């Protein structure tokens, strides 16, 4: 058997006479990549082994070796080109297969077996195929837009709370503990995000799945089967953290927590009925409205007898910016409180139609209210920061694309908590500013209903002002993507939260 010192390629041809061929080029790769074969011949004699072989230089070769028809018609007596080459040896007095040596030589290409047009088409197809694979890999590892939006929201809230904590002594004129608002916010966010990893699989195994309405947008059909009733795990955690951080002597937190849990119970009943009846209607609208009014009226009467800390030493007051100052409402304060409970509860409920929309805007509304009421009732400011952190922790699982929905259990509870914070401090004006997205969504539904009924009475056929109400569904049908709508709502809510906090501070 022949052997060489280095760079031997065994092609397995028998002893043959090889002659040089004219220069040409060819492609052997199935993907269109060119492979050029270069040949030179020589007569080799070594240790008495008298036979002729060819020496081949190969730049690149595929496994599917095609394009060479025969080696038998090549001439004898070809010489090795170049002086420095590897030695080809064979066993004495026995025939063996020819072995070829890779050596530097003059480039000689084989004839082309594929025409130029087919070769270009194959190469183009291979390039396109590789680009598609590369794009799929990029899509696989691309960060979801919901994660980017949530990270931006968390960064904004953290910076805002750190700034407020840094200059809180100028606002309250009293020494507050370090990280007064940042601490409950962070603790609630971490606890809720961890609890979600336990609750989401549990709700999925118990078949607590969202049932979509037939009249909803068709693009939401992919959300069918998503677990719901997420308010069961993030609302109690937000209340508990506020209770622990603020201590046991805060009457305002007790009353606000009771109102929040009452609204959560109404939402829980609504969610249970919607699941058992296999449709997403739940409680009749008039029953839900009466229950909300009852909770709001009960909170108003409790507020009249409760001893809540206030710098004015008076109740039933609404602080407004100059030149209005303090406005005394008397008994109208109780009516206005019940109205805020109903409007805020339904406003958050109507906004909860896109992944992360209600949770993120509610977190911003809570932060705006916490800043606004900080000079009046600092304990309730802790409650607002804790509930904002609970909403942010919930967004870890509710951001686009959501793995769980908050349901009426969470949306009604958030609305009730915001209304209770405003009722305990009189900060109704900052409440409507910081909750501007909820107000806008509610107004869009009212406009849609009134416009439809008015055109039906005047024109004989009802027409719609929006393509679909609430407003976020109208924007979806106009062609805007869900993450873009949510990001826009976050930006508007951020501006409104800062403005609401400023109005509350100058009013107090």
CSV table of C-alpha atoms in Angstrom, one decimal:
chain,number,residue,atom,x,y,z
A,1,UNK,CA,0.0,0.0,0.0
A,2,UNK,CA,1.3,3.4,-1.0
A,3,UNK,CA,2.0,6.0,1.8
A,4,UNK,CA,3.1,9.6,2.0
A,5,UNK,CA,4.6,11.9,4.6
A,6,UNK,CA,1.8,14.4,4.5
A,7,UNK,CA,-1.3,15.7,2.6
A,8,UNK,CA,-2.3,12.5,0.9
A,9,UNK,CA,-5.8,12.2,-0.5
A,10,UNK,CA,-6.9,8.6,-1.4
A,11,UNK,CA,-9.2,8.7,-4.4
A,12,UNK,CA,-9.4,5.0,-4.9
A,13,UNK,CA,-8.6,4.9,-8.6
A,14,UNK,CA,-6.7,1.9,-10.0
A,15,UNK,CA,-3.4,2.4,-11.8
A,16,UNK,CA,-4.1,4.7,-14.7
A,17,UNK,CA,-2.4,6.9,-17.2
A,18,UNK,CA,-3.4,10.5,-16.5
A,19,UNK,CA,-3.0,13.4,-18.8
A,20,UNK,CA,-3.5,17.1,-18.2
A,21,UNK,CA,-6.7,18.6,-19.3
A,22,UNK,CA,-7.4,22.1,-20.6
A,23,UNK,CA,-8.2,24.8,-18.1
A,24,UNK,CA,-11.8,25.1,-17.1
A,25,UNK,CA,-13.9,25.4,-13.9
A,26,UNK,CA,-16.9,23.6,-12.5
A,27,UNK,CA,-19.1,23.4,-9.4
A,28,UNK,CA,-19.9,20.3,-7.5
A,29,UNK,CA,-21.7,21.6,-4.3
A,30,UNK,CA,-25.5,21.0,-4.2
A,31,UNK,CA,-25.8,24.5,-2.7
A,32,UNK,CA,-24.0,26.1,-5.6
A,33,UNK,CA,-20.6,26.6,-4.0
A,34,UNK,CA,-17.8,26.2,-6.5
A,35,UNK,CA,-15.1,23.5,-6.1
A,36,UNK,CA,-12.1,23.6,-8.5
A,37,UNK,CA,-10.0,20.5,-9.2
A,38,UNK,CA,-6.4,21.0,-10.5
A,39,UNK,CA,-4.3,18.2,-11.9
A,40,UNK,CA,-0.7,17.6,-12.9
A,41,UNK,CA,0.9,14.3,-13.9
A,42,UNK,CA,4.2,12.6,-13.4
A,43,UNK,CA,5.9,9.2,-13.7
A,44,UNK,CA,7.1,8.0,-10.3
A,45,UNK,CA,9.5,5.2,-9.5
A,46,UNK,CA,10.2,4.2,-5.9
A,47,UNK,CA,12.0,1.2,-4.5
A,48,UNK,CA,11.5,-0.9,-7.6
A,49,UNK,CA,7.7,-0.3,-7.8
A,50,UNK,CA,7.3,0.5,-11.5
A,51,UNK,CA,4.0,2.1,-12.2
A,52,UNK,CA,2.7,5.5,-13.2
A,53,UNK,CA,0.3,7.6,-11.1
A,54,UNK,CA,-1.1,11.1,-11.1
A,55,UNK,CA,-0.6,13.8,-8.6
A,56,UNK,CA,-3.7,15.8,-7.9
A,57,UNK,CA,-4.0,19.2,-6.2
A,58,UNK,CA,-7.5,19.7,-4.7
A,59,UNK,CA,-8.6,23.2,-3.5
A,60,UNK,CA,-12.0,22.0,-2.3
A,61,UNK,CA,-14.3,19.0,-3.0
A,62,UNK,CA,-17.7,18.0,-1.9
A,63,UNK,CA,-18.8,14.5,-0.9
A,64,UNK,CA,-20.9,14.2,-4.0
A,65,UNK,CA,-18.1,14.1,-6.5
A,66,UNK,CA,-19.5,14.5,-10.0
A,67,UNK,CA,-18.4,16.0,-13.3
A,68,UNK,CA,-15.5,13.6,-14.1
A,69,UNK,CA,-16.4,11.0,-16.6
A,70,UNK,CA,-13.2,9.0,-17.0
A,71,UNK,CA,-9.5,8.9,-16.3
A,72,UNK,CA,-8.5,6.1,-18.7
A,73,UNK,CA,-8.0,8.2,-21.8
A,74,UNK,CA,-5.3,10.4,-20.3
A,75,UNK,CA,-1.7,10.2,-21.6
A,76,UNK,CA,1.2,8.5,-20.1
A,77,UNK,CA,4.5,10.1,-19.1
A,78,UNK,CA,3.3,13.2,-17.4
A,79,UNK,CA,6.0,14.9,-15.3
A,80,UNK,CA,5.6,16.3,-11.8
A,81,UNK,CA,5.5,20.1,-11.9
A,82,UNK,CA,7.6,21.7,-9.2
A,83,UNK,CA,10.6,20.4,-7.4
A,84,UNK,CA,9.3,20.1,-3.9
A,85,UNK,CA,6.7,17.3,-3.5
A,86,UNK,CA,5.7,14.5,-1.2
A,87,UNK,CA,7.1,11.0,-2.0
A,88,UNK,CA,4.7,8.3,-3.1
A,89,UNK,CA,5.7,4.8,-2.0
A,90,UNK,CA,4.3,1.3,-2.5
A,91,UNK,CA,4.9,-2.2,-1.1
A,92,UNK,CA,7.4,-4.2,-3.1
A,93,UNK,CA,6.3,-6.7,-5.8
A,94,UNK,CA,2.6,-6.2,-5.2
A,95,UNK,CA,0.0,-4.2,-7.1
A,96,UNK,CA,-2.0,-1.6,-5.2
A,97,UNK,CA,-4.3,1.3,-5.9
A,98,UNK,CA,-2.9,4.6,-7.0
A,99,UNK,CA,-2.6,7.2,-4.3
A,100,UNK,CA,-2.6,10.9,-5.1
A,101,UNK,CA,-0.6,13.6,-3.4
A,102,UNK,CA,-1.7,17.2,-2.7
A,103,UNK,CA,1.1,19.5,-4.0
A,104,UNK,CA,1.5,23.0,-5.2
A,105,UNK,CA,1.1,23.1,-9.0
A,106,UNK,CA,-0.2,25.1,-11.9
A,107,UNK,CA,-4.0,25.6,-11.7
A,108,UNK,CA,-5.8,23.5,-14.2
A,109,UNK,CA,-9.7,23.4,-14.0
A,110,UNK,CA,-12.0,20.7,-15.2
A,111,UNK,CA,-14.7,21.2,-17.8
A,112,UNK,CA,-17.9,22.8,-16.5
A,113,UNK,CA,-20.8,20.3,-16.0
A,114,UNK,CA,-23.5,22.9,-15.1
A,115,UNK,CA,-24.2,25.9,-17.2
A,116,UNK,CA,-23.8,29.3,-15.8
A,117,UNK,CA,-27.5,30.1,-15.5
A,118,UNK,CA,-28.3,27.0,-13.5
A,119,UNK,CA,-25.3,27.6,-11.3
A,120,UNK,CA,-26.4,31.2,-10.5
A,121,UNK,CA,-29.9,30.0,-9.7
A,122,UNK,CA,-28.7,27.3,-7.3
A,123,UNK,CA,-26.3,29.8,-5.6
A,124,UNK,CA,-29.0,32.4,-5.3
A,125,UNK,CA,-31.4,29.8,-3.8
A,126,UNK,CA,-28.7,28.6,-1.3
A,127,UNK,CA,-28.1,32.2,-0.2
A,128,UNK,CA,-31.8,32.9,0.3
A,129,UNK,CA,-32.1,29.7,2.3
A,130,UNK,CA,-29.2,30.7,4.6
A,131,UNK,CA,-30.6,34.2,5.1
A,132,UNK,CA,-34.0,32.8,6.1
A,133,UNK,CA,-32.4,30.6,8.7
A,134,UNK,CA,-30.4,33.5,10.0
A,135,UNK,CA,-33.6,35.6,10.3
A,136,UNK,CA,-35.4,32.9,12.1
A,137,UNK,CA,-32.6,32.6,14.6
A,138,UNK,CA,-32.8,36.4,15.2
A,139,UNK,CA,-36.5,36.2,15.8
A,140,UNK,CA,-36.0,33.4,18.2
A,141,UNK,CA,-33.7,35.3,20.4
A,142,UNK,CA,-35.3,38.7,20.0
A,143,UNK,CA,-36.6,40.4,23.1
A,144,UNK,CA,-40.4,40.7,23.2
A,145,UNK,CA,-41.8,44.3,23.0
A,146,UNK,CA,-43.8,43.7,26.2
A,147,UNK,CA,-40.6,43.2,28.1
A,148,UNK,CA,-39.0,46.4,26.8
A,149,UNK,CA,-42.2,48.4,27.7
A,150,UNK,CA,-42.3,46.9,31.2
A,151,UNK,CA,-38.7,47.6,31.8
A,152,UNK,CA,-39.1,51.2,30.7
A,153,UNK,CA,-42.1,51.6,33.1
A,154,UNK,CA,-40.2,50.1,36.0
A,155,UNK,CA,-37.2,52.3,35.4
A,156,UNK,CA,-39.4,55.4,35.3
A,157,UNK,CA,-41.3,54.6,38.5
A,158,UNK,CA,-38.1,53.7,40.4
A,159,UNK,CA,-36.4,57.0,39.4
A,160,UNK,CA,-39.5,59.0,40.2
A,161,UNK,CA,-39.9,57.4,43.7
A,162,UNK,CA,-36.2,57.8,44.5
A,163,UNK,CA,-36.5,61.5,43.6
A,164,UNK,CA,-39.6,62.0,45.8
A,165,UNK,CA,-37.9,60.2,48.7
A,166,UNK,CA,-34.8,62.3,48.3
A,167,UNK,CA,-36.7,65.6,48.6
A,168,UNK,CA,-39.6,64.4,50.8
A,169,UNK,CA,-38.4,66.4,53.8
A,170,UNK,CA,-39.1,69.6,51.8
A,171,UNK,CA,-42.6,68.3,50.9
A,172,UNK,CA,-43.8,67.0,54.3
A,173,UNK,CA,-41.6,69.2,56.5
A,174,UNK,CA,-41.1,66.2,58.7
A,175,UNK,CA,-38.3,63.6,58.8
A,176,UNK,CA,-39.4,60.5,57.0
A,177,UNK,CA,-37.5,57.1,57.0
A,178,UNK,CA,-35.2,56.5,54.1
A,179,UNK,CA,-36.8,55.1,50.9
A,180,UNK,CA,-40.2,55.8,52.4
A,181,UNK,CA,-42.1,55.1,49.1
A,182,UNK,CA,-39.5,53.1,47.3
A,183,UNK,CA,-39.3,50.3,49.9
A,184,UNK,CA,-43.0,49.2,49.8
A,185,UNK,CA,-43.0,49.6,46.1
A,186,UNK,CA,-40.0,47.3,45.6
A,187,UNK,CA,-41.1,44.7,48.2
A,188,UNK,CA,-44.6,44.4,46.6
A,189,UNK,CA,-43.2,44.1,43.1
A,190,UNK,CA,-40.8,41.3,44.0
A,191,UNK,CA,-43.3,39.3,46.1
A,192,UNK,CA,-46.1,39.6,43.4
A,193,UNK,CA,-43.8,38.6,40.6
A,194,UNK,CA,-42.6,35.5,42.5
A,195,UNK,CA,-46.2,34.6,43.6
A,196,UNK,CA,-47.3,34.8,39.9
A,197,UNK,CA,-45.0,31.8,39.1
A,198,UNK,CA,-47.0,29.8,41.5
A,199,UNK,CA,-50.5,31.1,40.8
A,200,UNK,CA,-50.4,31.0,37.0
A,201,UNK,CA,-49.8,27.2,36.7
A,202,UNK,CA,-52.3,26.6,39.4
A,203,UNK,CA,-55.0,28.7,37.7
A,204,UNK,CA,-54.2,26.9,34.4
A,205,UNK,CA,-54.6,23.5,36.0
A,206,UNK,CA,-57.9,24.5,37.6
A,207,UNK,CA,-59.2,25.6,34.2
A,208,UNK,CA,-59.7,29.2,35.3
A,209,UNK,CA,-59.5,30.4,31.7
A,210,UNK,CA,-60.6,33.7,30.1
A,211,UNK,CA,-63.8,33.4,28.0
A,212,UNK,CA,-63.8,35.9,25.2
A,213,UNK,CA,-66.9,37.7,24.0
A,214,UNK,CA,-68.1,37.0,20.5
A,215,UNK,CA,-68.5,40.7,19.8
A,216,UNK,CA,-64.8,41.4,20.7
A,217,UNK,CA,-62.0,42.0,18.2
A,218,UNK,CA,-61.2,39.0,16.1
A,219,UNK,CA,-57.5,39.4,16.6
A,220,UNK,CA,-58.0,38.5,20.3
A,221,UNK,CA,-59.0,34.9,19.4
A,222,UNK,CA,-55.4,33.8,20.2
A,223,UNK,CA,-55.9,34.9,23.8
A,224,UNK,CA,-58.6,32.3,24.4
A,225,UNK,CA,-57.7,29.9,27.2
A,226,UNK,CA,-55.5,32.3,29.1
A,227,UNK,CA,-55.8,32.0,32.9
A,228,UNK,CA,-57.7,34.8,34.6
A,229,UNK,CA,-58.6,36.1,38.0
A,230,UNK,CA,-55.1,37.3,38.7
A,231,UNK,CA,-56.4,39.8,41.2
A,232,UNK,CA,-56.6,37.0,43.7
A,233,UNK,CA,-52.8,37.0,44.2
A,234,UNK,CA,-51.5,40.5,43.6
A,235,UNK,CA,-54.2,42.6,45.4
A,236,UNK,CA,-53.9,40.9,48.8
A,237,UNK,CA,-50.1,41.1,48.6
A,238,UNK,CA,-50.2,44.9,47.9
A,239,UNK,CA,-52.5,45.4,50.9
A,240,UNK,CA,-50.4,43.2,53.2
A,241,UNK,CA,-47.1,44.9,52.4
A,242,UNK,CA,-48.7,48.4,53.0
A,243,UNK,CA,-50.1,47.2,56.3
A,244,UNK,CA,-46.7,45.8,57.5
A,245,UNK,CA,-44.7,48.9,56.4
A,246,UNK,CA,-47.1,51.5,57.7
A,247,UNK,CA,-47.7,49.8,61.0
A,248,UNK,CA,-50.9,49.0,62.9
A,249,UNK,CA,-52.0,52.6,63.8
A,250,UNK,CA,-53.2,53.8,60.4
A,251,UNK,CA,-57.0,54.1,60.3
A,252,UNK,CA,-56.9,55.3,56.7
A,253,UNK,CA,-55.1,52.1,55.5
A,254,UNK,CA,-57.7,49.9,57.3
A,255,UNK,CA,-60.6,51.7,55.6
A,256,UNK,CA,-59.0,51.8,52.2
A,257,UNK,CA,-58.1,48.1,52.4
A,258,UNK,CA,-61.7,47.2,53.4
A,259,UNK,CA,-63.0,49.1,50.4
A,260,UNK,CA,-60.5,47.5,48.1
A,261,UNK,CA,-61.3,44.0,49.2
A,262,UNK,CA,-65.1,44.7,49.0
A,263,UNK,CA,-64.7,45.7,45.3
A,264,UNK,CA,-62.5,42.7,44.8
A,265,UNK,CA,-65.3,40.5,46.2
A,266,UNK,CA,-67.7,42.0,43.7
A,267,UNK,CA,-65.3,41.3,40.9
A,268,UNK,CA,-64.7,37.8,42.1
A,269,UNK,CA,-68.4,37.0,42.1
A,270,UNK,CA,-68.6,38.4,38.6
A,271,UNK,CA,-65.7,36.3,37.4
A,272,UNK,CA,-67.1,33.1,38.9
A,273,UNK,CA,-70.5,33.6,37.3
A,274,UNK,CA,-68.9,34.3,33.9
A,275,UNK,CA,-66.9,31.0,34.2
A,276,UNK,CA,-69.8,28.8,35.4
A,277,UNK,CA,-72.2,30.1,32.8
A,278,UNK,CA,-69.5,29.6,30.1
A,279,UNK,CA,-69.8,33.2,28.8
A,280,UNK,CA,-68.1,36.5,29.7
A,281,UNK,CA,-71.1,38.4,31.0
A,282,UNK,CA,-71.1,37.5,34.7
A,283,UNK,CA,-73.3,39.6,37.0
A,284,UNK,CA,-76.0,41.7,35.3
A,285,UNK,CA,-74.9,45.3,34.9
A,286,UNK,CA,-77.6,46.7,37.2
A,287,UNK,CA,-76.7,44.3,40.1
A,288,UNK,CA,-73.0,45.2,39.7
A,289,UNK,CA,-73.9,48.9,39.7
A,290,UNK,CA,-76.0,48.6,42.9
A,291,UNK,CA,-73.3,46.7,44.7
A,292,UNK,CA,-70.7,49.3,43.9
A,293,UNK,CA,-73.0,52.1,45.0
A,294,UNK,CA,-73.6,50.3,48.2
A,295,UNK,CA,-69.9,49.9,49.0
A,296,UNK,CA,-69.3,53.6,48.1
A,297,UNK,CA,-72.1,54.8,50.3
A,298,UNK,CA,-71.0,52.6,53.2
A,299,UNK,CA,-67.4,53.9,52.9
A,300,UNK,CA,-68.8,57.5,52.9
A,301,UNK,CA,-70.7,56.9,56.1
A,302,UNK,CA,-67.7,55.3,57.7
A,303,UNK,CA,-65.6,58.3,56.6
A,304,UNK,CA,-67.9,60.6,58.4
A,305,UNK,CA,-67.3,59.0,61.7
A,306,UNK,CA,-63.7,57.9,61.3
A,307,UNK,CA,-60.7,59.7,62.8
A,308,UNK,CA,-58.4,60.2,59.9
A,309,UNK,CA,-55.3,62.3,60.3
A,310,UNK,CA,-55.6,65.6,58.4
A,311,UNK,CA,-53.7,68.8,58.5
A,312,UNK,CA,-56.9,70.8,58.3
A,313,UNK,CA,-58.6,69.4,61.4
A,314,UNK,CA,-61.8,69.3,59.3
A,315,UNK,CA,-63.5,66.8,57.0
A,316,UNK,CA,-65.5,67.0,53.8
A,317,UNK,CA,-62.9,69.3,52.3
A,318,UNK,CA,-61.5,69.2,48.7
A,319,UNK,CA,-58.1,70.9,48.3
A,320,UNK,CA,-57.8,72.8,45.0
A,321,UNK,CA,-55.0,74.9,43.6
A,322,UNK,CA,-55.0,78.6,44.0
A,323,UNK,CA,-57.1,80.7,43.8
A,324,UNK,CA,-59.7,78.2,44.8
A,325,UNK,CA,-58.1,76.8,47.9
A,326,UNK,CA,-60.2,74.5,50.2
A,327,UNK,CA,-63.7,73.8,49.2
A,328,UNK,CA,-66.2,72.5,51.7
A,329,UNK,CA,-68.9,70.2,50.3
A,330,UNK,CA,-70.7,69.0,53.4
A,331,UNK,CA,-73.1,66.2,52.6
A,332,UNK,CA,-72.3,66.4,48.9
A,333,UNK,CA,-69.0,65.0,49.8
A,334,UNK,CA,-70.6,61.6,50.6
A,335,UNK,CA,-72.4,61.6,47.2
A,336,UNK,CA,-69.3,62.5,45.4
A,337,UNK,CA,-67.4,59.7,47.1
A,338,UNK,CA,-69.9,57.1,46.0
A,339,UNK,CA,-69.8,58.5,42.4
A,340,UNK,CA,-66.0,58.2,42.4
A,341,UNK,CA,-66.1,54.5,43.6
A,342,UNK,CA,-68.5,53.6,40.7
A,343,UNK,CA,-66.7,55.6,38.1
A,344,UNK,CA,-63.2,54.4,39.0
A,345,UNK,CA,-64.1,50.8,39.3
A,346,UNK,CA,-65.8,50.7,35.9
A,347,UNK,CA,-63.1,52.8,34.4
A,348,UNK,CA,-60.3,50.4,35.3
A,349,UNK,CA,-62.6,47.5,34.3
A,350,UNK,CA,-63.2,48.9,30.8
A,351,UNK,CA,-59.4,49.6,30.3
A,352,UNK,CA,-58.5,46.0,31.0
A,353,UNK,CA,-58.7,44.9,27.4
A,354,UNK,CA,-55.1,44.8,26.3
A,355,UNK,CA,-52.1,43.0,27.7
A,356,UNK,CA,-50.6,45.2,30.4
A,357,UNK,CA,-52.8,48.2,29.7
A,358,UNK,CA,-54.8,48.4,33.0
A,359,UNK,CA,-52.0,47.2,35.2
A,360,UNK,CA,-49.4,49.7,34.0
A,361,UNK,CA,-51.7,52.7,33.9
A,362,UNK,CA,-53.0,51.8,37.4
A,363,UNK,CA,-49.5,51.7,38.7
A,364,UNK,CA,-48.8,55.2,37.4
A,365,UNK,CA,-52.1,56.4,38.8
A,366,UNK,CA,-51.2,55.1,42.3
A,367,UNK,CA,-47.8,56.8,42.2
A,368,UNK,CA,-49.4,60.1,41.2
A,369,UNK,CA,-51.9,59.8,44.0
A,370,UNK,CA,-49.1,58.8,46.5
A,371,UNK,CA,-47.2,62.0,45.7
A,372,UNK,CA,-50.3,64.1,45.8
A,373,UNK,CA,-51.5,62.9,49.3
A,374,UNK,CA,-48.0,62.7,50.9
A,375,UNK,CA,-48.3,66.0,52.8
A,376,UNK,CA,-51.9,65.1,54.0
A,377,UNK,CA,-51.7,61.4,54.9
A,378,UNK,CA,-48.3,59.9,54.6
A,379,UNK,CA,-49.6,56.4,55.6
A,380,UNK,CA,-51.9,56.3,52.6
A,381,UNK,CA,-49.0,57.3,50.4
A,382,UNK,CA,-47.4,54.0,51.5
A,383,UNK,CA,-50.5,52.2,50.5
A,384,UNK,CA,-50.5,53.7,47.1
A,385,UNK,CA,-46.8,52.9,46.6
A,386,UNK,CA,-47.4,49.3,47.7
A,387,UNK,CA,-50.3,48.9,45.3
A,388,UNK,CA,-48.3,50.3,42.5
A,389,UNK,CA,-45.6,47.8,43.2
A,390,UNK,CA,-48.2,45.0,43.2
A,391,UNK,CA,-49.3,46.2,39.7
A,392,UNK,CA,-45.7,46.2,38.4
A,393,UNK,CA,-45.1,42.7,39.7
A,394,UNK,CA,-48.3,41.6,38.0
A,395,UNK,CA,-47.1,43.1,34.7
A,396,UNK,CA,-44.3,40.5,34.7
A,397,UNK,CA,-47.0,38.0,33.9
A,398,UNK,CA,-49.5,40.3,32.3
A,399,UNK,CA,-47.3,42.1,29.8
A,400,UNK,CA,-47.5,41.4,26.1
A,401,UNK,CA,-48.1,38.5,25.5
A,402,UNK,CA,-49.9,37.9,28.8
A,403,UNK,CA,-49.8,34.6,30.6
A,404,UNK,CA,-52.7,35.7,32.9
A,405,UNK,CA,-55.4,38.4,33.1
A,406,UNK,CA,-56.4,40.2,36.2
A,407,UNK,CA,-60.2,39.8,35.6
A,408,UNK,CA,-62.9,41.8,37.3
A,409,UNK,CA,-61.4,40.7,40.6
A,410,UNK,CA,-58.3,42.8,40.0
A,411,UNK,CA,-59.7,45.7,37.9
A,412,UNK,CA,-62.6,46.5,40.3
A,413,UNK,CA,-60.2,46.3,43.3
A,414,UNK,CA,-57.8,48.7,41.8
A,415,UNK,CA,-60.6,51.2,41.0
A,416,UNK,CA,-61.9,50.9,44.5
A,417,UNK,CA,-58.5,51.5,46.0
A,418,UNK,CA,-57.9,54.7,44.0
A,419,UNK,CA,-61.3,56.1,44.9
A,420,UNK,CA,-60.7,55.3,48.6
A,421,UNK,CA,-57.4,57.1,48.7
A,422,UNK,CA,-59.0,60.2,47.2
A,423,UNK,CA,-62.0,60.0,49.5
A,424,UNK,CA,-59.8,59.8,52.6
A,425,UNK,CA,-57.8,62.9,51.7
A,426,UNK,CA,-60.1,64.9,49.5
A,427,UNK,CA,-57.7,64.7,46.5
A,428,UNK,CA,-60.4,64.0,43.9
A,429,UNK,CA,-59.0,66.5,41.4
A,430,UNK,CA,-55.5,64.8,41.3
A,431,UNK,CA,-57.4,61.4,41.1
A,432,UNK,CA,-59.1,62.3,37.8
A,433,UNK,CA,-55.8,63.7,36.5
A,434,UNK,CA,-53.7,60.7,37.3
A,435,UNK,CA,-56.5,58.3,36.1
A,436,UNK,CA,-56.9,60.2,32.8
A,437,UNK,CA,-56.7,57.0,30.7
A,438,UNK,CA,-59.5,55.4,32.7
A,439,UNK,CA,-61.6,58.6,32.3
A,440,UNK,CA,-60.9,58.6,28.6
A,441,UNK,CA,-61.9,55.0,28.2
A,442,UNK,CA,-65.1,55.5,30.1
A,443,UNK,CA,-66.0,58.6,28.1
A,444,UNK,CA,-65.5,56.7,24.8
A,445,UNK,CA,-68.0,54.1,25.9
A,446,UNK,CA,-70.5,56.7,26.9
A,447,UNK,CA,-70.1,58.6,23.6
A,448,UNK,CA,-70.5,55.4,21.6
A,449,UNK,CA,-73.8,54.5,23.4
A,450,UNK,CA,-75.2,58.0,23.2
A,451,UNK,CA,-74.2,58.4,19.5
A,452,UNK,CA,-75.7,55.1,18.6
A,453,UNK,CA,-79.0,55.7,20.3
A,454,UNK,CA,-79.2,59.3,19.0
A,455,UNK,CA,-78.6,58.3,15.3
A,456,UNK,CA,-81.0,55.4,15.7
A,457,UNK,CA,-83.8,57.7,16.8
A,458,UNK,CA,-83.1,60.4,14.2
A,459,UNK,CA,-82.0,58.4,11.2
A,460,UNK,CA,-83.8,55.1,11.8
A,461,UNK,CA,-80.6,53.2,12.0
A,462,UNK,CA,-77.9,53.3,14.7
A,463,UNK,CA,-74.4,54.5,13.7
A,464,UNK,CA,-71.2,54.3,15.7
A,465,UNK,CA,-68.8,57.1,16.5
A,466,UNK,CA,-65.9,54.7,17.0
A,467,UNK,CA,-65.3,51.4,15.2
A,468,UNK,CA,-65.5,49.7,18.6
A,469,UNK,CA,-65.6,50.9,22.2
A,470,UNK,CA,-63.6,51.3,24.4
A,471,UNK,CA,-61.1,53.5,22.7
A,472,UNK,CA,-58.2,51.0,22.7
A,473,UNK,CA,-60.3,48.6,20.6
A,474,UNK,CA,-61.0,51.4,18.1
A,475,UNK,CA,-57.2,52.0,17.8
A,476,UNK,CA,-56.6,48.3,17.2
A,477,UNK,CA,-59.1,48.3,14.4
A,478,UNK,CA,-57.4,51.3,12.9
A,479,UNK,CA,-54.3,49.2,12.5
A,480,UNK,CA,-52.2,50.1,15.5
A,481,UNK,CA,-50.4,47.2,17.2
A,482,UNK,CA,-51.2,46.2,20.7
A,483,UNK,CA,-47.8,47.0,22.2
A,484,UNK,CA,-47.8,50.4,20.5
A,485,UNK,CA,-51.1,51.3,22.1
A,486,UNK,CA,-50.0,50.2,25.5
A,487,UNK,CA,-46.7,52.2,25.2
A,488,UNK,CA,-48.6,55.3,24.2
A,489,UNK,CA,-51.0,54.9,27.1
A,490,UNK,CA,-48.0,54.5,29.5
A,491,UNK,CA,-46.4,57.7,28.2
A,492,UNK,CA,-49.6,59.7,28.6
A,493,UNK,CA,-50.2,58.2,32.1
A,494,UNK,CA,-46.6,59.1,33.1
A,495,UNK,CA,-47.1,62.8,32.2
A,496,UNK,CA,-50.5,62.8,33.9
A,497,UNK,CA,-49.1,61.1,37.1
A,498,UNK,CA,-46.4,63.8,37.4
A,499,UNK,CA,-48.9,66.6,36.8
A,500,UNK,CA,-51.3,65.1,39.3
A,501,UNK,CA,-48.6,64.8,42.0
A,502,UNK,CA,-47.6,68.5,41.3
A,503,UNK,CA,-51.3,69.6,41.6
A,504,UNK,CA,-51.7,67.7,44.8
A,505,UNK,CA,-48.6,69.2,46.4
A,506,UNK,CA,-49.5,72.8,45.5
A,507,UNK,CA,-53.1,72.2,46.6
A,508,UNK,CA,-52.1,70.8,50.0
